[in-house]
PDB file of C-alpha atoms in Angstrom:
ATOM      1  CA  MET A  18       8.320  16.660   3.071  1.00  0.00           C
ATOM      2  CA  ILE A  19       6.220  13.393   3.797  1.00  0.00           C
ATOM      3  CA  SER A  20       4.789  12.881   7.367  1.00  0.00           C
ATOM      4  CA  SER A  21       5.008   9.744   9.687  1.00  0.00           C
ATOM      5  CA  MET A  22       1.696   8.609  10.719  1.00  0.00           C
ATOM      6  CA  THR A  23       3.772   7.713  14.094  1.00  0.00           C
ATOM      7  CA  GLY A  24       3.598  10.740  16.868  1.00  0.00           C
ATOM      8  CA  PHE A  25       2.642  12.011  20.147  1.00  0.00           C
ATOM      9  CA  ALA A  26       1.728  15.243  21.492  1.00  0.00           C
ATOM     10  CA  THR A  27       0.510  16.627  24.989  1.00  0.00           C
ATOM     11  CA  ARG A  28      -1.068  20.042  25.860  1.00  0.00           C
ATOM     12  CA  LYS A  29      -2.563  21.810  28.884  1.00  0.00           C
ATOM     13  CA  GLY A  30      -4.935  24.776  29.012  1.00  0.00           C
ATOM     14  CA  GLN A  31      -7.227  26.528  31.235  1.00  0.00           C
ATOM     15  CA  ALA A  32     -10.287  28.713  30.348  1.00  0.00           C
ATOM     16  CA  GLN A  33     -14.138  29.388  31.492  1.00  0.00           C
ATOM     17  CA  GLY A  34     -13.239  28.196  34.905  1.00  0.00           C
ATOM     18  CA  HIS A  35     -12.028  24.745  33.680  1.00  0.00           C
ATOM     19  CA  ALA A  36      -8.374  23.107  33.182  1.00  0.00           C
ATOM     20  CA  TRP A  37      -7.674  20.561  30.782  1.00  0.00           C
ATOM     21  CA  VAL A  38      -5.009  18.194  29.514  1.00  0.00           C
ATOM     22  CA  TRP A  39      -5.032  16.873  25.854  1.00  0.00           C
ATOM     23  CA  GLU A  40      -2.956  13.535  24.696  1.00  0.00           C
ATOM     24  CA  ILE A  41      -3.207  12.749  21.155  1.00  0.00           C
ATOM     25  CA  ARG A  42      -0.991   9.615  19.613  1.00  0.00           C
ATOM     26  CA  SER A  43      -0.686   7.788  16.278  1.00  0.00           C
ATOM     27  CA  VAL A  44       0.245   4.517  14.830  1.00  0.00           C
ATOM     28  CA  ASN A  45       0.265   3.621  11.374  1.00  0.00           C
ATOM     29  CA  GLY A  46      -3.459   2.432   9.777  1.00  0.00           C
ATOM     30  CA  LYS A  47      -4.529   1.573   6.291  1.00  0.00           C
ATOM     31  CA  GLY A  48      -7.321   4.726   6.695  1.00  0.00           C
ATOM     32  CA  LEU A  49      -7.769   6.760   9.271  1.00  0.00           C
ATOM     33  CA  ASP A  50      -9.062   5.405  12.217  1.00  0.00           C
ATOM     34  CA  LEU A  51     -10.053   8.292  15.392  1.00  0.00           C
ATOM     35  CA  ARG A  52     -10.504   7.294  18.880  1.00  0.00           C
ATOM     36  CA  LEU A  53     -11.882   9.906  21.537  1.00  0.00           C
ATOM     37  CA  ARG A  54     -11.857   9.363  25.036  1.00  0.00           C
ATOM     38  CA  VAL A  55     -13.530  13.198  25.867  1.00  0.00           C
ATOM     39  CA  PRO A  56     -15.934  14.187  28.349  1.00  0.00           C
ATOM     40  CA  ASP A  57     -19.547  13.684  27.351  1.00  0.00           C
ATOM     41  CA  TRP A  58     -21.287  16.283  29.348  1.00  0.00           C
ATOM     42  CA  ILE A  59     -19.777  19.291  27.065  1.00  0.00           C
ATOM     43  CA  GLU A  60     -22.583  19.303  24.604  1.00  0.00           C
ATOM     44  CA  GLY A  61     -21.317  18.939  20.915  1.00  0.00           C
ATOM     45  CA  LEU A  62     -17.454  18.122  21.642  1.00  0.00           C
ATOM     46  CA  GLU A  63     -16.968  14.963  20.225  1.00  0.00           C
ATOM     47  CA  PRO A  64     -18.663  15.402  17.024  1.00  0.00           C
ATOM     48  CA  ALA A  65     -16.568  18.646  16.674  1.00  0.00           C
ATOM     49  CA  LEU A  66     -13.393  17.290  17.348  1.00  0.00           C
ATOM     50  CA  ARG A  67     -13.871  14.379  14.797  1.00  0.00           C
ATOM     51  CA  SER A  68     -14.850  16.985  12.374  1.00  0.00           C
ATOM     52  CA  ASP A  69     -11.480  18.487  12.690  1.00  0.00           C
ATOM     53  CA  LEU A  70      -9.284  16.069  13.090  1.00  0.00           C
ATOM     54  CA  GLY A  71     -10.780  14.518  10.116  1.00  0.00           C
ATOM     55  CA  LYS A  72      -9.676  17.534   8.329  1.00  0.00           C
ATOM     56  CA  ALA A  73      -6.535  17.850   9.591  1.00  0.00           C
ATOM     57  CA  LEU A  74      -5.379  14.180   9.409  1.00  0.00           C
ATOM     58  CA  GLN A  75      -5.133  11.976   6.529  1.00  0.00           C
ATOM     59  CA  ARG A  76      -4.125   8.492   7.626  1.00  0.00           C
ATOM     60  CA  GLY A  77      -3.387   6.544  10.968  1.00  0.00           C
ATOM     61  CA  SER A  78      -5.004   5.000  13.887  1.00  0.00           C
ATOM     62  CA  VAL A  79      -5.249   8.181  16.138  1.00  0.00           C
ATOM     63  CA  SER A  80      -6.205   8.480  19.619  1.00  0.00           C
ATOM     64  CA  LEU A  81      -7.174  11.592  21.499  1.00  0.00           C
ATOM     65  CA  SER A  82      -7.947  11.611  24.939  1.00  0.00           C
ATOM     66  CA  LEU A  83      -8.886  14.978  26.953  1.00  0.00           C
ATOM     67  CA  LYS A  84      -9.232  15.322  30.923  1.00  0.00           C
ATOM     68  CA  VAL A  85     -11.278  18.227  31.684  1.00  0.00           C
ATOM     69  CA  ALA A  86     -11.478  19.405  35.231  1.00  0.00           C
ATOM     70  CA  ALA A  87     -13.260  22.524  37.058  1.00  0.00           C
ATOM     71  CA  GLU A  88     -10.835  24.800  38.877  1.00  0.00           C
ATOM     72  CA  GLY A  89     -10.677  24.598  42.481  1.00  0.00           C
ATOM     73  CA  GLY A  90     -10.536  20.510  42.802  1.00  0.00           C
ATOM     74  CA  ALA A  91     -13.539  18.274  42.792  1.00  0.00           C
ATOM     75  CA  GLU A  92     -16.332  21.160  42.442  1.00  0.00           C
ATOM     76  CA  GLY A  93     -19.023  20.556  40.271  1.00  0.00           C
ATOM     77  CA  LEU A  94     -19.419  17.159  40.943  1.00  0.00           C
ATOM     78  CA  ARG A  95     -22.349  14.902  40.238  1.00  0.00           C
ATOM     79  CA  ILE A  96     -23.594  11.892  39.670  1.00  0.00           C
ATOM     80  CA  ASN A  97     -26.025  11.595  36.572  1.00  0.00           C
ATOM     81  CA  ILE A  98     -28.642   9.533  37.458  1.00  0.00           C
ATOM     82  CA  ALA A  99     -29.781   8.106  34.302  1.00  0.00           C
ATOM     83  CA  THR A 100     -26.549   6.738  33.728  1.00  0.00           C
ATOM     84  CA  LEU A 101     -26.407   5.188  37.048  1.00  0.00           C
ATOM     85  CA  GLN A 102     -29.810   3.774  36.687  1.00  0.00           C
ATOM     86  CA  ALA A 103     -28.574   2.196  33.322  1.00  0.00           C
ATOM     87  CA  VAL A 104     -25.505   1.153  34.938  1.00  0.00           C
ATOM     88  CA  LEU A 105     -27.405  -0.318  37.756  1.00  0.00           C
ATOM     89  CA  ARG A 106     -29.941  -2.168  35.629  1.00  0.00           C
ATOM     90  CA  GLY A 107     -26.983  -3.821  33.284  1.00  0.00           C
ATOM     91  CA  LEU A 108     -25.540  -5.167  36.500  1.00  0.00           C
ATOM     92  CA  SER A 109     -29.009  -6.740  37.544  1.00  0.00           C
ATOM     93  CA  GLU A 110     -29.326  -8.542  34.380  1.00  0.00           C
ATOM     94  CA  VAL A 111     -25.773  -9.787  34.399  1.00  0.00           C
ATOM     95  CA  GLU A 112     -26.605 -11.154  38.030  1.00  0.00           C
ATOM     96  CA  ALA A 113     -29.803 -12.428  37.258  1.00  0.00           C
ATOM     97  CA  ALA A 114     -27.916 -14.555  34.102  1.00  0.00           C
ATOM     98  CA  ALA A 115     -25.361 -15.654  36.416  1.00  0.00           C
ATOM     99  CA  ARG A 116     -27.771 -17.109  38.835  1.00  0.00           C
ATOM    100  CA  GLY A 117     -29.321 -19.043  35.945  1.00  0.00           C
ATOM    101  CA  THR A 118     -26.063 -20.839  35.386  1.00  0.00           C
ATOM    102  CA  GLY A 119     -25.811 -21.540  39.307  1.00  0.00           C
ATOM    103  CA  LEU A 120     -22.809 -18.985  39.286  1.00  0.00           C
ATOM    104  CA  THR A 121     -23.136 -16.380  42.286  1.00  0.00           C
ATOM    105  CA  LEU A 122     -21.218 -13.263  41.701  1.00  0.00           C
ATOM    106  CA  ALA A 123     -19.767 -10.723  44.452  1.00  0.00           C
ATOM    107  CA  PRO A 124     -21.485  -7.972  44.553  1.00  0.00           C
ATOM    108  CA  PRO A 125     -19.878  -4.266  42.836  1.00  0.00           C
ATOM    109  CA  THR A 126     -18.793  -1.927  45.426  1.00  0.00           C
ATOM    110  CA  ALA A 127     -19.988   1.825  45.245  1.00  0.00           C
ATOM    111  CA  ALA A 128     -16.651   2.887  43.915  1.00  0.00           C
ATOM    112  CA  GLU A 129     -16.542   0.452  41.559  1.00  0.00           C
ATOM    113  CA  VAL A 130     -20.287   1.567  40.099  1.00  0.00           C
ATOM    114  CA  LEU A 131     -18.950   5.369  40.065  1.00  0.00           C
ATOM    115  CA  ALA A 132     -15.926   4.382  37.904  1.00  0.00           C
ATOM    116  CA  GLN A 133     -18.262   3.269  34.964  1.00  0.00           C
ATOM    117  CA  ARG A 134     -18.226   6.025  32.647  1.00  0.00           C
ATOM    118  CA  GLY A 135     -20.444   8.845  32.588  1.00  0.00           C
ATOM    119  CA  VAL A 136     -21.710   7.691  36.044  1.00  0.00           C
ATOM    120  CA  LEU A 137     -19.388  10.553  37.788  1.00  0.00           C
ATOM    121  CA  GLU A 138     -19.406  13.928  36.052  1.00  0.00           C
ATOM    122  CA  GLN A 139     -16.994  16.743  36.522  1.00  0.00           C
ATOM    123  CA  GLY A 140     -18.174  19.768  35.218  1.00  0.00           C
ATOM    124  CA  ALA A 141     -21.304  18.727  34.962  1.00  0.00           C
ATOM    125  CA  GLY A 142     -22.865  21.797  36.690  1.00  0.00           C
ATOM    126  CA  LEU A 143     -22.384  23.872  33.854  1.00  0.00           C
ATOM    127  CA  GLU A 144     -25.673  25.053  32.154  1.00  0.00           C
ATOM    128  CA  ASP A 145     -24.195  26.170  29.150  1.00  0.00           C
ATOM    129  CA  THR A 146     -21.119  23.927  27.735  1.00  0.00           C
ATOM    130  CA  ALA A 147     -20.990  26.195  24.857  1.00  0.00           C
ATOM    131  CA  PRO A 148     -18.166  28.153  25.944  1.00  0.00           C
ATOM    132  CA  LEU A 149     -16.503  25.479  27.383  1.00  0.00           C
ATOM    133  CA  ARG A 150     -16.696  23.966  24.032  1.00  0.00           C
ATOM    134  CA  ALA A 151     -15.496  26.901  22.212  1.00  0.00           C
ATOM    135  CA  ALA A 152     -12.458  27.194  24.535  1.00  0.00           C
ATOM    136  CA  LEU A 153     -10.951  23.802  23.980  1.00  0.00           C
ATOM    137  CA  LEU A 154     -11.619  23.898  19.871  1.00  0.00           C
ATOM    138  CA  ALA A 155      -9.622  26.848  20.190  1.00  0.00           C
ATOM    139  CA  ASP A 156      -6.775  24.943  21.782  1.00  0.00           C
ATOM    140  CA  LEU A 157      -7.127  22.375  19.541  1.00  0.00           C
ATOM    141  CA  PRO A 158      -4.916  23.697  16.882  1.00  0.00           C
ATOM    142  CA  GLY A 159      -1.817  24.211  19.344  1.00  0.00           C
ATOM    143  CA  LEU A 160      -2.307  20.655  20.039  1.00  0.00           C
ATOM    144  CA  LEU A 161      -2.342  19.496  16.434  1.00  0.00           C
ATOM    145  CA  ALA A 162       0.514  21.803  15.348  1.00  0.00           C
ATOM    146  CA  ASP A 163       2.863  20.065  17.863  1.00  0.00           C
ATOM    147  CA  PHE A 164       1.564  16.770  16.624  1.00  0.00           C
ATOM    148  CA  HIS A 165       2.122  17.549  13.272  1.00  0.00           C
ATOM    149  CA  THR A 166       5.860  18.809  14.152  1.00  0.00           C
ATOM    150  CA  MET A 167       6.611  14.851  15.580  1.00  0.00           C
ATOM    151  CA  ARG A 168       5.253  13.746  12.769  1.00  0.00           C
ATOM    152  CA  ARG A 169       6.816  15.597  10.083  1.00  0.00           C
ATOM    153  CA  SER A 170      10.525  15.069  11.984  1.00  0.00           C
ATOM    154  CA  GLU A 171       9.508  11.202  11.893  1.00  0.00           C
ATOM    155  CA  GLY A 172       8.919  11.771   8.206  1.00  0.00           C
ATOM    156  CA  ALA A 173      12.054  13.773   7.671  1.00  0.00           C
ATOM    157  CA  ALA A 174      13.849  10.544   8.868  1.00  0.00           C
ATOM    158  CA  LEU A 175      11.679   7.914   7.051  1.00  0.00           C
ATOM    159  CA  ASP A 176      12.249  10.297   3.688  1.00  0.00           C
ATOM    160  CA  ARG A 177      16.024   9.905   4.321  1.00  0.00           C
ATOM    161  CA  LEU A 178      16.190   6.102   4.782  1.00  0.00           C
ATOM    162  CA  ILE A 179      13.574   5.948   1.645  1.00  0.00           C
ATOM    163  CA  ARG A 180      16.003   7.736  -0.632  1.00  0.00           C
ATOM    164  CA  VAL A 181      19.173   5.497   0.580  1.00  0.00           C
ATOM    165  CA  GLN A 182      17.080   2.348  -0.352  1.00  0.00           C
ATOM    166  CA  LEU A 183      15.951   4.057  -3.602  1.00  0.00           C
ATOM    167  CA  ASP A 184      19.822   4.797  -4.362  1.00  0.00           C
ATOM    168  CA  ARG A 185      20.693   1.137  -3.559  1.00  0.00           C
ATOM    169  CA  ILE A 186      17.587  -0.324  -6.015  1.00  0.00           C
ATOM    170  CA  GLU A 187      19.031   1.913  -8.797  1.00  0.00           C
ATOM    171  CA  ALA A 188      22.373   0.991  -8.202  1.00  0.00           C
ATOM    172  CA  LEU A 189      21.409  -2.910  -8.385  1.00  0.00           C
ATOM    173  CA  THR A 190      19.033  -2.342 -11.420  1.00  0.00           C
ATOM    174  CA  ALA A 191      22.320  -0.749 -13.427  1.00  0.00           C
ATOM    175  CA  GLU A 192      24.225  -4.376 -12.048  1.00  0.00           C
ATOM    176  CA  ALA A 193      21.423  -6.419 -12.998  1.00  0.00           C
ATOM    177  CA  ALA A 194      21.390  -4.462 -16.703  1.00  0.00           C
ATOM    178  CA  THR A 195      25.509  -5.173 -16.201  1.00  0.00           C
ATOM    179  CA  GLU A 196      25.068  -8.970 -15.609  1.00  0.00           C
ATOM    180  CA  ALA A 197      21.931  -9.171 -18.206  1.00  0.00           C
ATOM    181  CA  GLU A 198      24.195  -7.951 -21.115  1.00  0.00           C
ATOM    182  CA  ALA A 199      26.939 -10.349 -19.963  1.00  0.00           C
ATOM    183  CA  ARG A 200      23.965 -13.357 -20.178  1.00  0.00           C
ATOM    184  CA  ARG A 201      23.291 -12.076 -23.574  1.00  0.00           C
ATOM    185  CA  THR A 202      27.023 -12.328 -24.963  1.00  0.00           C
ATOM    186  CA  ALA A 203      27.119 -15.697 -23.762  1.00  0.00           C
ATOM    187  CA  ALA A 204      23.977 -17.488 -24.410  1.00  0.00           C
ATOM    188  CA  PRO A 205      24.093 -17.669 -28.530  1.00  0.00           C
ATOM    189  CA  LEU A 206      27.176 -19.672 -27.907  1.00  0.00           C
ATOM    190  CA  ALA A 207      25.352 -22.026 -25.399  1.00  0.00           C
ATOM    191  CA  LEU A 208      22.578 -22.221 -27.170  1.00  0.00           C
ATOM    192  CA  ARG A 209      24.134 -23.336 -30.151  1.00  0.00           C
ATOM    193  CA  GLU A 210      26.096 -26.123 -27.734  1.00  0.00           C
ATOM    194  CA  ASN A 211      22.657 -26.969 -26.411  1.00  0.00           C
ATOM    195  CA  LEU A 212      21.695 -27.434 -29.982  1.00  0.00           C
ATOM    196  CA  ALA A 213      24.679 -29.516 -31.336  1.00  0.00           C
ATOM    197  CA  ARG A 214      24.653 -31.375 -28.486  1.00  0.00           C
ATOM    198  CA  LEU A 215      20.680 -32.178 -28.754  1.00  0.00           C
ATOM    199  CA  LEU A 216      21.130 -33.296 -32.678  1.00  0.00           C
ATOM    200  CA  ALA A 217      24.223 -35.288 -32.006  1.00  0.00           C
ATOM    201  CA  ALA A 218      22.332 -37.334 -29.275  1.00  0.00           C
ATOM    202  CA  SER A 219      18.771 -37.582 -31.798  1.00  0.00           C
ATOM    203  CA  GLU A 220      17.889 -38.590 -35.299  1.00  0.00           C
ATOM    204  CA  GLY A 221      14.787 -37.294 -36.948  1.00  0.00           C
ATOM    205  CA  LEU A 222      14.347 -33.718 -35.215  1.00  0.00           C
ATOM    206  CA  ASP A 223      13.782 -30.690 -37.092  1.00  0.00           C
ATOM    207  CA  GLU A 224      16.535 -28.379 -37.109  1.00  0.00           C
ATOM    208  CA  THR A 225      14.984 -25.466 -37.905  1.00  0.00           C
ATOM    209  CA  ARG A 226      11.890 -25.911 -35.358  1.00  0.00           C
ATOM    210  CA  ILE A 227      14.825 -26.647 -32.567  1.00  0.00           C
ATOM    211  CA  ALA A 228      16.507 -23.149 -33.495  1.00  0.00           C
ATOM    212  CA  GLN A 229      12.987 -21.520 -33.320  1.00  0.00           C
ATOM    213  CA  GLU A 230      11.793 -22.927 -29.495  1.00  0.00           C
ATOM    214  CA  LEU A 231      15.495 -21.918 -28.725  1.00  0.00           C
ATOM    215  CA  ALA A 232      15.093 -18.388 -30.063  1.00  0.00           C
ATOM    216  CA  LEU A 233      11.524 -18.059 -28.363  1.00  0.00           C
ATOM    217  CA  LEU A 234      12.995 -19.301 -24.971  1.00  0.00           C
ATOM    218  CA  ALA A 235      15.806 -16.395 -25.320  1.00  0.00           C
ATOM    219  CA  VAL A 236      13.382 -13.797 -25.704  1.00  0.00           C
ATOM    220  CA  LYS A 237      10.945 -14.872 -22.878  1.00  0.00           C
ATOM    221  CA  GLN A 238      13.973 -14.591 -20.417  1.00  0.00           C
ATOM    222  CA  ASP A 239      15.095 -10.994 -21.750  1.00  0.00           C
ATOM    223  CA  VAL A 240      14.739  -8.889 -18.782  1.00  0.00           C
ATOM    224  CA  THR A 241      15.018  -5.171 -20.400  1.00  0.00           C
ATOM    225  CA  GLU A 242      11.462  -4.188 -19.957  1.00  0.00           C
ATOM    226  CA  GLU A 243      11.590  -5.286 -15.959  1.00  0.00           C
ATOM    227  CA  LEU A 244      14.827  -3.177 -16.206  1.00  0.00           C
ATOM    228  CA  ASP A 245      13.448  -0.304 -17.533  1.00  0.00           C
ATOM    229  CA  ARG A 246      10.229  -0.288 -15.152  1.00  0.00           C
ATOM    230  CA  LEU A 247      12.374  -0.821 -12.675  1.00  0.00           C
ATOM    231  CA  GLY A 248      14.074   2.721 -13.396  1.00  0.00           C
ATOM    232  CA  ALA A 249      10.487   4.525 -14.046  1.00  0.00           C
ATOM    233  CA  HIS A 250       9.278   3.341 -10.490  1.00  0.00           C
ATOM    234  CA  VAL A 251      12.548   4.960  -8.503  1.00  0.00           C
ATOM    235  CA  ALA A 252      11.854   8.276 -10.510  1.00  0.00           C
ATOM    236  CA  ALA A 253       8.490   8.149  -9.907  1.00  0.00           C
ATOM    237  CA  ALA A 254       8.868   7.135  -5.757  1.00  0.00           C
ATOM    238  CA  ARG A 255      11.555  10.564  -5.942  1.00  0.00           C
ATOM    239  CA  ALA A 256       9.112  12.754  -7.132  1.00  0.00           C
ATOM    240  CA  LEU A 257       6.436  11.108  -4.724  1.00  0.00           C
ATOM    241  CA  LEU A 258       8.900  11.888  -1.718  1.00  0.00           C
ATOM    242  CA  ASP A 259       8.735  15.248  -3.153  1.00  0.00           C
ATOM    243  CA  GLU A 260       5.311  16.220  -2.783  1.00  0.00           C
ATOM    244  CA  THR A 261       3.565  18.243  -0.482  1.00  0.00           C
ATOM    245  CA  ALA A 262       0.366  16.170  -0.067  1.00  0.00           C
ATOM    246  CA  PRO A 263       0.261  12.914   1.336  1.00  0.00           C
ATOM    247  CA  VAL A 264       1.622  10.004  -0.535  1.00  0.00           C
ATOM    248  CA  GLY A 265       1.559   7.227   1.607  1.00  0.00           C
ATOM    249  CA  ARG A 266      -1.069   5.270  -0.209  1.00  0.00           C
ATOM    250  CA  ARG A 267       0.990   5.770  -3.551  1.00  0.00           C
ATOM    251  CA  LEU A 268       3.916   4.827  -2.187  1.00  0.00           C
ATOM    252  CA  ASP A 269       2.262   1.469  -0.717  1.00  0.00           C
ATOM    253  CA  PHE A 270       1.154   0.639  -4.227  1.00  0.00           C
ATOM    254  CA  LEU A 271       4.342   1.585  -6.247  1.00  0.00           C
ATOM    255  CA  VAL A 272       6.364  -0.728  -3.778  1.00  0.00           C
ATOM    256  CA  GLN A 273       3.926  -3.436  -5.055  1.00  0.00           C
ATOM    257  CA  GLU A 274       5.055  -2.472  -8.443  1.00  0.00           C
ATOM    258  CA  PHE A 275       8.688  -2.667  -7.356  1.00  0.00           C
ATOM    259  CA  MET A 276       8.481  -6.070  -5.721  1.00  0.00           C
ATOM    260  CA  ARG A 277       6.516  -7.775  -9.012  1.00  0.00           C
ATOM    261  CA  GLU A 278       9.628  -6.685 -11.293  1.00  0.00           C
ATOM    262  CA  ALA A 279      11.983  -7.891  -9.339  1.00  0.00           C
ATOM    263  CA  ASN A 280       9.750 -11.158  -8.919  1.00  0.00           C
ATOM    264  CA  THR A 281       9.942 -11.731 -12.345  1.00  0.00           C
ATOM    265  CA  LEU A 282      13.539 -10.258 -12.968  1.00  0.00           C
ATOM    266  CA  CYS A 283      14.382 -13.706 -10.639  1.00  0.00           C
ATOM    267  CA  SER A 284      12.260 -15.811 -12.680  1.00  0.00           C
ATOM    268  CA  LYS A 285      13.725 -14.601 -15.683  1.00  0.00           C
ATOM    269  CA  ALA A 286      17.689 -14.697 -14.760  1.00  0.00           C
ATOM    270  CA  GLN A 287      18.651 -17.940 -15.760  1.00  0.00           C
ATOM    271  CA  SER A 288      22.196 -17.292 -14.153  1.00  0.00           C
ATOM    272  CA  MET A 289      23.414 -17.163 -10.960  1.00  0.00           C
ATOM    273  CA  ALA A 290      24.895 -13.912 -11.143  1.00  0.00           C
ATOM    274  CA  LEU A 291      21.648 -12.427 -11.883  1.00  0.00           C
ATOM    275  CA  THR A 292      20.045 -14.005  -9.577  1.00  0.00           C
ATOM    276  CA  ARG A 293      21.572 -12.880  -6.844  1.00  0.00           C
ATOM    277  CA  VAL A 294      21.045  -9.458  -7.855  1.00  0.00           C
ATOM    278  CA  GLY A 295      17.426 -10.228  -7.995  1.00  0.00           C
ATOM    279  CA  LEU A 296      17.477 -11.792  -4.746  1.00  0.00           C
ATOM    280  CA  ASP A 297      19.063  -8.716  -3.157  1.00  0.00           C
ATOM    281  CA  LEU A 298      17.019  -6.270  -4.921  1.00  0.00           C
ATOM    282  CA  LYS A 299      13.999  -8.326  -3.692  1.00  0.00           C
ATOM    283  CA  THR A 300      15.600  -7.448   0.244  1.00  0.00           C
ATOM    284  CA  VAL A 301      16.250  -4.057  -0.224  1.00  0.00           C
ATOM    285  CA  ILE A 302      12.308  -3.677  -1.836  1.00  0.00           C
ATOM    286  CA  ASP A 303      10.944  -5.406   1.169  1.00  0.00           C
ATOM    287  CA  GLN A 304      12.824  -3.095   3.613  1.00  0.00           C
ATOM    288  CA  MET A 305      11.569   0.171   2.042  1.00  0.00           C
ATOM    289  CA  ARG A 306       8.088  -1.476   2.094  1.00  0.00           C
ATOM    290  CA  GLU A 307       8.241  -1.738   5.830  1.00  0.00           C
ATOM    291  CA  GLN A 308       9.119   2.245   6.111  1.00  0.00           C
ATOM    292  CA  ILE A 309       6.684   3.074   3.646  1.00  0.00           C
ATOM    293  CA  GLN A 310       4.056   1.348   5.891  1.00  0.00           C
ATOM    294  CA  ASN A 311       4.548   4.140   8.295  1.00  0.00           C
ATOM    295  CA  VAL A 312       3.944   7.044   5.643  1.00  0.00           C
ATOM    296  CA  GLU A 313       0.649   9.220   5.959  1.00  0.00           C
TER     297      GLU A 313
END
């Protein structure tokens, strides 16, 4: 069963005198892009989370946020002096640069300074944050389980839609084979008529040479290989959908091969009916590509 790269989950927990709220969401991406907003006063938390998420996820642009508060309200709040001084130095540099250009900036309020990340810490009064970090990491699998459940649910919907599109591609490939056979039956007569008109209108032409060129043209217009490859691609895509491992990258590559064969079919069509089928194939393949872009 495939999984979607789109998902969302939230979870609450409490331990070690603290309560917390997780929130994780993701959208499609070429690789795995992790964006974390977690308390920096819990030593070693972010690297541990990145490691666990990297093992649990393969692809997607994933955003994880964690809010931790000491039970009992604002207890444990304190100002991180080092961060505050760094923020104030940065403000001074900005004000000096502005004055150099003739600009005067409004002074920031204390609330605005405190709002800067890391200035006001909650729970930072803990001397040892290791037990809290361990409790949070122990709670992460529950969040990821809910997250995976939603992504698999989205993936099931994608699976059904992609299989319908593969059925449509298979039907259009069969229709293209029928039209190609009809064109093949009519082609010799058309070639003979064209050759007769050409010989009647010209003198001194090598009839054998012309016949050879027309025969070569007929070979170049043959679409048997393209239709065979389209059928093989349909079978390969269905096999990938049945795998348990993430297959999004391979499906993405395969859909490019689908489109290449459809483009070649259109370029070789030389008939209105076969061209129409080729264009229908390209439409379905492009719709399938949009869905596959969401597969992990």
